[in-house]
Amino acid sequence: MILHYLTLAIRNLLKYRTQNIISIIGLAVGLFSFCVCLYCSRFIQSTNHCFDNYKRIVLVSLYDSEQNHYFSGTPAPLCEDMHGWAKGVEALSFVTYPRQMPFDIEVRPGKTLPYELKRMETDSLYARIFTPRIVAGSWQTASHTPNALVMSRSTAVRIFGSEAEAIGKTCVMTRRLPTSPSTTPRDGGITYTVQAVMDDTPLNNSLHFMETMDMLVLNDSEGLLQSNRRHEMTGGNTFALLAPDADIRQLEEQFMQRDYRWRLYDRDYEAQVFPIGRFPYEHRQLSVTSWITGTMGLLILLVGLLNFFHFLIGSYFNRTKEFSVMKVNGCSGGQLFTLLFVQSLLVVLAASLLMLWGIEVTDGRLDYSVEFMSMTFSKSLLMRHAVQYIGLLVLLCAGICLVATLRIRRISVQDGLGGGRRRRQSHRGRNFMLGVQFFLCWLFVALSAALYLQSEKTSGTLLHTLSMQEKASILSIPLDYSCLNNAEKQSLVGRFKSLAAVKDALLADVSYLGGSSGNLMMTEKGNDNSWIEVEVMRVPANFFSFMNIPLEQGRAPKTEADIVADRTWQQRMEKDILGMPLYDSQRDYSVCGICAPFQTDTYSKSIGYVFLPYNPSDYIGHCYLKCHSGQVQEVQARVEQLLREALPESVPVRVGTLLDDIHDRQPLEYTMKNIVLFFAVVSILITLLGVYSSITLDTERRQKEVAIRKVNGAGVPQIMLLFARLYIVLLAVSALLAFPLVGFALQQWKRMYIVFFDCGFFYWASVFVLVAAVTALTVIFRILRTARQNPAEVIKRE
């Protein structure tokens, strides 16, 4: 009997071969996208579950009741103070924020290489709370050794080849920390020793969320825990491990009974506790991110499911005559259900295999890393999630087949054989699902267009005195390598300038989009209290010509005492600032000119810039090269080669364009743009495939009606309108429902920026025309095939 059901199912699938291939591909793509999005959502929801004691770990925070504001981090002494009175607490540990630092590492005897590694300082009780798994060396040894390192497994293997080889190796920090004693030189020179290697901590943790961590530092002579200034600064968080029989409310009551407050920056702050990962700011951001990724995955899966089910249900009800004959011959409801379920199961199986193949093919290609954030996808875990979703889909198919069976069984034999009113009404559900597909399609397409337009807006706004073409023809080369001294950097820059395709070079101490040289100037010499807030940028003499920044008032700098301010700062000062004296700790300056605004951020309003003279002989941190048109890639390849020759093998080479820097500066638009664009394309394709399947079923079901209309004189336009009327209504109604929702989302999104694209009539009209045009082409293509058929042949077949 099962073989009979399989034969009938395969025969029916082959009858509608094209439509079933469409359903399989659409369902597979929807499932794949859903798996990836839900992986991210579940990744966020399981934050801190990697810690064995995560249910008992709490975060201690400081709260300003007057301003209703939580302070970032806690001072290290607060952790020490709580040791004396906190009851029901097994351990307290202070953990600093992650910090990237340069090290010279002895990879093997006689060979030392420079590395940039991310480190966190902590104390010995970290192991009691977060239970890291030590795979080499000893935590006890590390906790009793000055300047001890506990390195992550991946970092140890990358640098030394194995975990065991890392033990005992020395790492010399080549830059001093802000908390270092005054006796520590600027170039560091402090030696640390690897005493243990631990398993990598999963990225979904609150200590360094979505950041890879290379090492923990214990008993750090340069760190915050031993600094003389630790009472007046934060820089980390305090964590407590509650006893198994204790409750967070008991710790809260202790704070209330003691009216516990901590004085910092001449203010008293209340101490509050939260379960780890539940700090208000952190929890809100993670919840929103999880909700967005989960919703996007659910929507794209819904598009695929609707496409699959509306064709499946339509094909079921198009076979009403066949099922009525089977009913007359004694077919039971259970047999009919099995017949339908086997057919749907074959499609789900094919789509599932295609989706699992997609996971296999994309293994490692889904991983991404941007500044301060990285994400890796475990193939095994993604496969396990996929199998769970496939099981749920099979159950959903069983439910759909059961409902379809009950509906078909309710149709009388006379109506089923004659294709009466019920048969025509059976397509209402299918058309409703198609309308939902259009609704979701509008959402993805409109948001994708908005992200594209906003990314173009921000690209044009940042460093707006340069055209997009000029930004793409300027190479941006970081030179903040601690392994190179300034003389070596100057020699390297000289080799860059000698390249034939280089028109001009601009040197800087920092990247113009990555920060500034300072943010304060004094209006009175020697009076530190006369400071005024302004972004300070040190620039060479050719800065204004290189960046195409025009002077609007005054003159260009001629001496080392001349500085230029931008118009934004002048407007903020609300007075004429030409000739105004300004001071820093080194020399006296006078404003000699006013230039056009210097825009390096679109998220917050600029406070204005002043441009001070820059001497490259002091320090070179960045280099910009302006290339001749069409020769950027050639220069980039040559610069990368020169850098690889000058840098040790362990130092990665980074060379991009100024436009790449802008993209990195605006990660939201450029990262989300590609993701939403992918979903928009998938949504359009699946929806169009659903439209094609739907119009195919409609035209095949109504071939006789079309033939009779043609015999009675109906032309192609009348026949096209007969079928297209439904899709015109679906497009219009779904757009009327979707556009207000997108408009509300855009208004909320707009609050994040100081500049935003014009989301007026032409934006909405363009989105509507795009989707309507591709839908019309799909519908017209299929209707024309039916309209051009010979009526006599159609009636003869009927």
XYZ file of N, CA, C and O in Angstrom, residues 294-460:
668
model
N 15.464 36.989 14.816
C 14.424 35.963 14.838
C 13.253 36.315 13.941
O 12.718 35.463 13.222
N 12.846 37.589 13.967
C 11.722 38.024 13.131
C 12.060 37.934 11.651
O 11.236 37.478 10.843
N 13.272 38.348 11.282
C 13.672 38.264 9.879
C 13.675 36.813 9.408
O 13.215 36.498 8.309
N 14.208 35.917 10.238
C 14.214 34.503 9.868
C 12.812 33.946 9.737
O 12.510 33.187 8.806
N 11.936 34.328 10.669
C 10.567 33.837 10.626
C 9.826 34.352 9.398
O 9.062 33.620 8.749
N 10.063 35.622 9.049
C 9.390 36.195 7.883
C 9.832 35.521 6.592
O 9.008 35.197 5.730
N 11.139 35.295 6.443
C 11.613 34.678 5.200
C 11.174 33.228 5.127
O 10.881 32.701 4.050
N 11.095 32.543 6.284
C 10.562 31.176 6.281
C 9.085 31.191 5.924
O 8.609 30.320 5.177
N 8.373 32.186 6.425
C 6.949 32.282 6.136
C 6.709 32.460 4.640
O 5.774 31.880 4.078
N 7.578 33.248 3.989
C 7.459 33.413 2.539
C 7.614 32.065 1.847
O 6.833 31.698 0.961
N 8.642 31.307 2.241
C 8.860 29.998 1.634
C 7.739 29.024 1.933
O 7.305 28.262 1.059
N 7.240 29.043 3.175
C 6.162 28.122 3.542
C 4.869 28.458 2.814
O 4.137 27.559 2.364
N 4.569 29.745 2.708
C 3.350 30.137 2.011
C 3.405 29.721 0.552
O 2.422 29.246 -0.023
N 4.576 29.894 -0.058
C 4.742 29.476 -1.445
C 4.522 27.972 -1.577
O 3.851 27.493 -2.491
N 5.093 27.220 -0.634
C 4.970 25.765 -0.655
C 3.529 25.328 -0.390
O 2.955 24.520 -1.140
N 2.916 25.867 0.661
C 1.595 25.402 1.044
C 0.499 25.884 0.102
O -0.478 25.171 -0.135
N 0.664 27.109 -0.438
C -0.427 27.563 -1.303
C -0.443 26.783 -2.611
O -1.500 26.524 -3.180
N 0.715 26.342 -3.091
C 0.715 25.467 -4.266
C 0.229 24.072 -3.892
O -0.551 23.446 -4.623
N 0.678 23.579 -2.719
C 0.293 22.237 -2.293
C -1.217 22.148 -2.105
O -1.880 21.218 -2.613
N -1.782 23.125 -1.403
C -3.233 23.110 -1.172
C -3.982 23.307 -2.482
O -5.003 22.658 -2.746
N -3.475 24.203 -3.335
C -4.116 24.408 -4.630
C -4.118 23.146 -5.466
O -5.111 22.819 -6.134
N -2.992 22.407 -5.433
C -2.931 21.160 -6.201
C -3.887 20.119 -5.623
O -4.473 19.317 -6.354
N -4.063 20.115 -4.293
C -5.012 19.186 -3.680
C -6.433 19.450 -4.188
O -7.153 18.537 -4.621
N -6.856 20.722 -4.156
C -8.226 21.030 -4.509
C -8.448 21.002 -6.026
O -9.597 20.899 -6.468
N -7.381 21.123 -6.806
C -7.523 20.917 -8.250
C -7.782 19.453 -8.594
O -8.199 19.135 -9.704
N -7.542 18.550 -7.636
C -7.754 17.115 -7.840
C -9.044 16.643 -7.168
O -9.198 15.465 -6.866
N -9.939 17.587 -6.919
C -11.180 17.226 -6.231
C -11.950 16.153 -6.991
O -12.533 15.231 -6.391
N -11.974 16.256 -8.329
C -12.687 15.252 -9.129
C -12.070 13.870 -8.906
O -12.776 12.877 -8.730
N -10.727 13.810 -8.917
C -10.035 12.534 -8.704
C -10.356 11.971 -7.326
O -10.632 10.778 -7.175
N -10.353 12.818 -6.307
C -10.626 12.340 -4.949
C -12.082 11.916 -4.800
O -12.387 11.003 -4.017
N -12.989 12.584 -5.525
C -14.394 12.188 -5.471
C -14.584 10.802 -6.062
O -15.363 9.984 -5.546
N -13.893 10.524 -7.158
C -13.963 9.178 -7.744
C -13.421 8.151 -6.762
O -13.973 7.051 -6.599
N -12.305 8.512 -6.061
C -11.738 7.601 -5.068
C -12.705 7.367 -3.921
O -12.812 6.247 -3.398
N -13.457 8.410 -3.541
C -14.440 8.264 -2.475
C -15.549 7.296 -2.899
O -15.993 6.450 -2.115
N -15.989 7.419 -4.163
C -17.022 6.508 -4.672
C -16.532 5.067 -4.648
O -17.287 4.129 -4.379
N -15.224 4.887 -4.882
C -14.638 3.542 -4.912
C -14.271 3.018 -3.540
O -13.587 1.992 -3.429
N -14.633 3.767 -2.476
C -14.431 3.265 -1.122
C -13.209 3.780 -0.411
O -12.817 3.224 0.633
N -12.580 4.846 -0.878
C -11.384 5.385 -0.230
C -11.784 6.055 1.090
O -12.674 6.913 1.118
N -11.125 5.682 2.183
C -11.443 6.232 3.497
C -10.676 7.542 3.731
O -9.760 7.899 2.988
N -11.078 8.233 4.812
C -10.387 9.466 5.150
C -8.927 9.237 5.507
O -8.061 10.038 5.156
N -8.643 8.137 6.219
C -7.254 7.836 6.578
C -6.390 7.577 5.353
O -5.229 7.979 5.293
N -6.955 6.868 4.374
C -6.197 6.599 3.152
C -5.934 7.887 2.363
O -4.849 8.080 1.810
N -6.951 8.759 2.321
C -6.764 10.034 1.625
C -5.694 10.880 2.329
O -4.851 11.496 1.677
N -5.745 10.907 3.678
C -4.730 11.647 4.429
C -3.326 11.108 4.141
O -2.387 11.876 3.920
N -3.179 9.801 4.136
C -1.859 9.207 3.873
C -1.370 9.566 2.481
O -0.187 9.875 2.281
N -2.298 9.554 1.506
C -1.928 9.902 0.139
C -1.393 11.341 0.064
O -0.339 11.598 -0.528
N -2.125 12.261 0.692
C -1.686 13.667 0.675
C -0.398 13.857 1.470
O 0.495 14.609 1.064
N -0.294 13.198 2.614
C 0.879 13.369 3.473
C 2.149 12.840 2.806
O 3.220 13.451 2.919
N 2.045 11.715 2.113
C 3.215 11.159 1.423
C 3.700 12.129 0.345
O 4.901 12.348 0.169
N 2.763 12.754 -0.370
C 3.149 13.709 -1.405
C 3.878 14.912 -0.797
O 4.931 15.331 -1.292
N 3.324 15.470 0.289
C 3.977 16.627 0.920
C 5.306 16.232 1.547
O 6.267 17.002 1.541
N 5.371 14.986 2.076
C 6.601 14.542 2.714
C 7.741 14.421 1.710
O 8.899 14.712 2.037
N 7.431 14.005 0.494
C 8.466 13.910 -0.534
C 9.045 15.289 -0.861
O 10.257 15.445 -1.042
N 8.170 16.300 -0.942
C 8.639 17.655 -1.225
C 9.495 18.179 -0.065
O 10.556 18.779 -0.268
N 9.031 17.953 1.176
C 9.789 18.394 2.346
C 11.139 17.696 2.401
O 12.164 18.315 2.713
N 11.172 16.407 2.078
C 12.432 15.665 2.087
C 13.410 16.233 1.067
O 14.595 16.437 1.366
N 12.920 16.513 -0.134
C 13.792 17.079 -1.173
C 14.311 18.454 -0.758
O 15.504 18.767 -0.915
N 13.423 19.296 -0.198
C 13.839 20.632 0.238
C 14.835 20.542 1.398
O 15.806 21.318 1.470
N 14.610 19.597 2.303
C 15.502 19.433 3.448
C 16.888 19.003 3.012
O 17.902 19.508 3.523
N 16.954 18.068 2.072
C 18.259 17.634 1.568
C 18.993 18.787 0.882
O 20.206 18.952 1.045
N 18.247 19.597 0.140
C 18.851 20.754 -0.525
C 19.346 21.766 0.498
O 20.432 22.350 0.357
N 18.570 21.971 1.560
C 18.968 22.908 2.611
C 20.200 22.406 3.369
O 21.129 23.169 3.642
N 20.243 21.112 3.709
C 21.403 20.551 4.396
C 22.650 20.613 3.517
O 23.764 20.836 4.013
N 22.461 20.424 2.222
C 23.583 20.569 1.294
C 24.095 22.016 1.301
O 25.297 22.252 1.245
N 23.166 22.960 1.376
C 23.563 24.373 1.443
C 24.375 24.669 2.694
O 25.359 25.423 2.644
N 23.993 24.082 3.838
C 24.762 24.272 5.071
C 26.167 23.698 4.922
O 27.155 24.291 5.359
N 26.259 22.534 4.272
C 27.557 21.900 4.064
C 28.449 22.751 3.163
O 29.640 22.942 3.435
N 27.864 23.280 2.094
C 28.641 24.059 1.125
C 29.124 25.374 1.728
O 30.240 25.829 1.465
N 28.294 26.004 2.549
C 28.626 27.328 3.096
C 29.390 27.240 4.410
O 29.565 28.255 5.082
N 29.835 26.071 4.804
C 30.579 25.913 6.051
C 31.803 26.835 6.067
O 32.668 26.753 5.193
N 31.864 27.709 7.058
C 32.970 28.650 7.184
C 32.782 29.934 6.404
O 33.466 30.929 6.688
N 31.863 29.956 5.431
C 31.672 31.159 4.622
C 30.669 32.128 5.241
O 30.545 33.261 4.780
N 29.932 31.645 6.244
C 28.977 32.518 6.920
C 29.641 33.327 8.023
O 29.076 34.315 8.488
N 30.819 32.893 8.468
C 31.518 33.613 9.523
C 31.869 35.026 9.061
O 32.195 35.232 7.889
N 31.785 35.973 9.965
C 32.160 37.335 9.609
C 32.822 38.003 10.803
O 32.663 37.589 11.954
N 33.576 39.013 10.500
C 34.271 39.754 11.542
C 34.362 41.212 11.123
O 34.830 41.528 10.037
N 33.834 42.097 11.959
C 33.981 43.533 11.760
C 34.626 44.093 13.017
O 34.950 43.363 13.944
N 34.854 45.387 13.030
C 35.547 45.991 14.161
C 34.795 45.720 15.459
O 33.603 45.975 15.579
N 35.510 45.159 16.446
C 34.976 44.854 17.770
C 33.867 43.810 17.744
O 33.117 43.682 18.711
N 33.745 43.037 16.692
C 32.682 42.042 16.647
C 33.064 40.923 15.696
O 33.595 41.167 14.615
N 32.805 39.692 16.096
C 33.034 38.551 15.224
C 31.965 37.513 15.504
O 31.408 37.444 16.604
N 31.663 36.709 14.502
C 30.615 35.702 14.612
C 31.040 34.474 13.839
O 31.443 34.573 12.673
N 31.006 33.322 14.490
C 31.330 32.062 13.834
C 30.133 31.136 13.923
O 29.400 31.138 14.915
N 29.930 30.346 12.878
C 28.814 29.408 12.818
C 29.355 27.986 12.912
O 30.197 27.584 12.109
N 28.873 27.243 13.891
C 29.247 25.836 14.041
C 28.383 24.998 13.111
O 27.148 24.986 13.239
N 29.023 24.294 12.178
C 28.264 23.491 11.221
C 27.458 22.406 11.924
O 26.284 22.169 11.590
N 28.056 21.744 12.894
C 27.358 20.664 13.591
C 26.129 21.186 14.331
O 25.052 20.568 14.298
N 26.282 22.344 14.996
C 25.148 22.916 15.720
C 24.082 23.406 14.748
O 22.869 23.241 14.990
N 24.497 23.996 13.623
C 23.543 24.455 12.616
C 22.780 23.272 12.028
O 21.566 23.357 11.791
N 23.476 22.158 11.802
C 22.817 20.947 11.309
C 21.801 20.436 12.335
O 20.685 20.027 11.972
N 22.183 20.465 13.604
C 21.270 19.982 14.640
C 20.019 20.854 14.713
O 18.892 20.342 14.850
N 20.207 22.156 14.630
C 19.047 23.052 14.594
C 18.166 22.740 13.381
O 16.928 22.704 13.490
N 18.795 22.521 12.216
C 18.051 22.269 10.981
C 17.187 21.024 11.112
O 16.024 21.008 10.677
N 17.730 19.963 11.717
C 16.961 18.726 11.891
C 15.756 18.980 12.790
O 14.657 18.449 12.544
N 15.920 19.794 13.820
C 14.789 20.126 14.691
C 13.687 20.842 13.911
O 12.488 20.531 14.056
N 14.083 21.815 13.064
C 13.091 22.561 12.294
C 12.422 21.676 11.248
O 11.224 21.844 10.961
N 13.168 20.742 10.679
C 12.574 19.819 9.702
C 11.510 18.969 10.375
O 10.427 18.727 9.815
N 11.796 18.506 11.597
C 10.800 17.731 12.337
C 9.524 18.522 12.588
O 8.411 18.014 12.423
N 9.676 19.807 12.966
C 8.499 20.657 13.167
C 7.743 20.874 11.864
O 6.499 20.926 11.855
N 8.476 20.999 10.747
C 7.834 21.192 9.452
C 7.030 19.965 9.057
O 5.933 20.087 8.477
N 7.555 18.785 9.353
C 6.816 17.550 9.052
C 5.508 17.517 9.836
O 4.446 17.152 9.297
N 5.556 17.922 11.102
C 4.329 17.974 11.902
C 3.350 18.990 11.332
O 2.125 18.753 11.295
N 3.863 20.130 10.866
C 3.000 21.139 10.261
C 2.360 20.608 8.996
O 1.163 20.853 8.742
N 3.124 19.875 8.184
C 2.571 19.276 6.976
C 1.454 18.289 7.314
O 0.436 18.228 6.619
N 1.675 17.528 8.380
C 0.641 16.580 8.791
C -0.643 17.315 9.162
O -1.753 16.887 8.801
N -0.505 18.452 9.866
C -1.685 19.231 10.225
C -2.391 19.795 8.998
O -3.633 19.765 8.917
N -1.622 20.318 8.031
C -2.214 20.863 6.809
C -2.934 19.769 6.030
O -4.063 19.960 5.524
N -2.305 18.607 5.923
C -2.922 17.489 5.190
C -4.194 17.011 5.889
O -5.168 16.627 5.224
N -4.203 17.049 7.216
C -5.401 16.646 7.948
C -6.553 17.600 7.682
O -7.691 17.177 7.422
N -6.260 18.919 7.711
C -7.301 19.909 7.431
C -7.795 19.765 5.995
O -9.014 19.814 5.729
N -6.863 19.584 5.049
C -7.262 19.409 3.646
C -8.122 18.163 3.469
O -9.094 18.174 2.710
N -7.770 17.102 4.170
C -8.552 15.863 4.078
C -9.978 16.082 4.572
O -10.954 15.656 3.932
N -10.119 16.757 5.706
C -11.452 17.027 6.251
C -12.262 17.905 5.306
O -13.480 17.674 5.117
N -11.612 18.917 4.706
C -12.317 19.784 3.774
C -12.767 19.018 2.538
O -13.910 19.184 2.053
N -11.877 18.171 2.007
C -12.226 17.411 0.800
C -13.322 16.401 1.098
O -14.232 16.192 0.277
N -13.272 15.793 2.287
C -14.298 14.807 2.643
C -15.670 15.455 2.785
O -16.702 14.802 2.598
N -15.693 16.763 3.116
C -16.974 17.457 3.268
C -17.605 17.828 1.928
O -18.793 18.137 1.864
N -16.818 17.824 0.870
C -17.357 18.145 -0.456
C -18.153 16.946 -0.967
O -17.655 15.822 -0.989
N -19.372 17.198 -1.385
C -20.207 16.101 -1.888
C -19.641 15.562 -3.192
O -18.890 16.250 -3.897
N -19.993 14.322 -3.487
C -19.503 13.692 -4.715
C -19.970 14.466 -5.939
O -19.210 14.669 -6.899
N -21.220 14.973 -5.893
C -21.765 15.702 -7.038
C -20.957 16.993 -7.279
O -20.594 17.308 -8.419
N -20.701 17.739 -6.178
C -19.927 18.971 -6.324
C -18.495 18.676 -6.755
O -17.902 19.408 -7.554
N -17.920 17.610 -6.205
C -16.552 17.267 -6.545
C -16.403 16.886 -8.001
O -15.458 17.305 -8.676
N -17.350 16.093 -8.523
C -17.279 15.678 -9.925
C -17.620 16.822 -10.867
O -17.098 16.903 -11.987
N -18.450 17.757 -10.383
C -18.863 18.849 -11.254
C -18.054 20.112 -11.084
O -18.200 21.055 -11.858
N -17.176 20.150 -10.068
C -16.357 21.371 -9.868
C -17.217 22.550 -9.524
O -17.115 23.607 -10.135
N -18.108 22.392 -8.559
C -19.072 23.434 -8.250
C -18.512 24.568 -7.431
O -17.321 24.861 -7.419
N -19.432 25.219 -6.674
C -19.112 26.445 -5.966
C -18.011 26.235 -4.933
O -17.126 27.054 -4.777
N -18.017 25.112 -4.238
C -17.017 24.879 -3.198
C -15.623 24.817 -3.791
O -14.651 25.241 -3.181
N -15.544 24.249 -4.989
C -14.232 24.149 -5.624
C -13.667 25.532 -5.925
O -12.477 25.772 -5.776
N -14.536 26.436 -6.335
C -14.049 27.781 -6.617
C -13.676 28.510 -5.337
O -12.709 29.251 -5.297
N -14.423 28.247 -4.267
C -14.136 28.929 -3.013
C -12.874 28.411 -2.338
O -12.300 29.075 -1.485
N -12.433 27.211 -2.736
C -11.286 26.606 -2.068
C -10.011 27.397 -2.289
O -9.025 27.199 -1.579
N -9.986 28.302 -3.274
C -8.774 29.059 -3.572
C -8.674 30.337 -2.754
O -7.690 31.063 -2.892
N -9.667 30.619 -1.927
C -9.584 31.828 -1.113
C -8.425 31.755 -0.132
O -7.683 32.729 0.044
N -8.254 30.606 0.499
C -7.143 30.436 1.420
C -5.800 30.565 0.721
O -4.865 31.200 1.222
N -5.725 29.977 -0.465
C -4.481 30.057 -1.226
C -4.176 31.492 -1.622
O -3.046 31.960 -1.520
N -5.189 32.238 -2.044
C -4.976 33.637 -2.435
C -4.631 34.503 -1.231
O -3.855 35.466 -1.350
N -5.207 34.166 -0.079
C -4.848 34.900 1.136
C -3.367 34.706 1.447
O -2.660 35.670 1.800
N -2.874 33.485 1.319
C -1.455 33.219 1.581
C -0.572 33.952 0.578
O 0.501 34.451 0.923
N -1.022 34.047 -0.670
C -0.253 34.785 -1.661
C -0.209 36.274 -1.303
O 0.809 36.946 -1.487
N -1.320 36.788 -0.780
C -1.334 38.180 -0.334
C -0.371 38.424 0.815
O 0.302 39.457 0.867
N -0.277 37.461 1.739
C 0.694 37.579 2.832
C 2.109 37.578 2.277
O 2.978 38.308 2.763
N 2.365 36.758 1.257
C 3.677 36.758 0.620
C 4.021 38.134 0.061
O 5.147 38.630 0.228
N 3.064 38.746 -0.620
C 3.292 40.089 -1.154
C 3.559 41.085 -0.024
O 4.426 41.958 -0.144
N 2.825 40.956 1.077
C 3.017 41.838 2.226
C 4.449 41.739 2.748
O 5.121 42.762 2.977
N 4.948 40.515 2.915
C 6.316 40.323 3.394
C 7.332 40.801 2.366
O 8.385 41.342 2.713
N 7.014 40.604 1.100
C 7.894 41.060 0.029
C 8.042 42.585 0.075
O 9.148 43.115 -0.069
N 6.943 43.296 0.293
C 7.006 44.765 0.411
C 7.926 45.171 1.554
O 8.725 46.110 1.423
N 7.822 44.465 2.693
C 8.653 44.810 3.845
C 10.140 44.703 3.516
O 10.921 45.633 3.760
N 10.535 43.558 2.961
C 11.955 43.341 2.690
C 12.474 44.273 1.601
O 13.572 44.827 1.711
N 11.705 44.452 0.544
C 12.160 45.307 -0.557
C 12.257 46.759 -0.105
O 13.242 47.460 -0.413
N 11.263 47.234 0.632
C 11.283 48.627 1.094
C 12.438 48.865 2.060
O 13.135 49.886 1.974
N 12.674 47.932 2.983
C 13.783 48.101 3.928
C 15.133 47.994 3.230
O 16.077 48.719 3.571
N 15.232 47.107 2.249
C 16.484 46.986 1.494
C 16.782 48.278 0.734
O 17.920 48.767 0.737
N 15.761 48.840 0.096
C 15.947 50.107 -0.619
C 16.323 51.223 0.349
O 17.180 52.074 0.044
N 15.705 51.238 1.538
C 16.019 52.269 2.532
C 17.467 52.154 3.001
O 18.171 53.169 3.132
N 17.926 50.944 3.259
C 19.310 50.755 3.693
C 20.296 51.172 2.608
O 21.342 51.769 2.889
N 19.969 50.850 1.352
C 20.850 51.237 0.247
C 20.922 52.765 0.133
O 22.012 53.337 0.027
N 19.770 53.423 0.183
C 19.747 54.878 0.055
C 20.447 55.555 1.235
O 21.164 56.547 1.061
N 20.253 54.998 2.448
C 20.903 55.594 3.611
C 22.411 55.387 3.570
O 23.181 56.269 3.964
N 22.852 54.226 3.077
C 24.292 54.003 2.964
C 24.915 54.971 1.963
O 26.025 55.480 2.170
N 24.194 55.245 0.874
C 24.686 56.229 -0.084
C 24.706 57.629 0.526
O 25.623 58.421 0.282
N 23.697 57.917 1.345
C 23.628 59.228 1.994
C 24.801 59.418 2.957
O 25.451 60.473 2.959
N 25.072 58.399 3.774
C 26.170 58.524 4.734
C 27.525 58.556 4.034
O 28.430 59.275 4.452
N 27.664 57.758 2.954
C 28.933 57.769 2.216
C 29.211 59.144 1.632
O 30.365 59.595 1.587
N 28.163 59.812 1.168
C 28.351 61.147 0.612
C 28.551 62.210 1.671
O 29.196 63.235 1.415
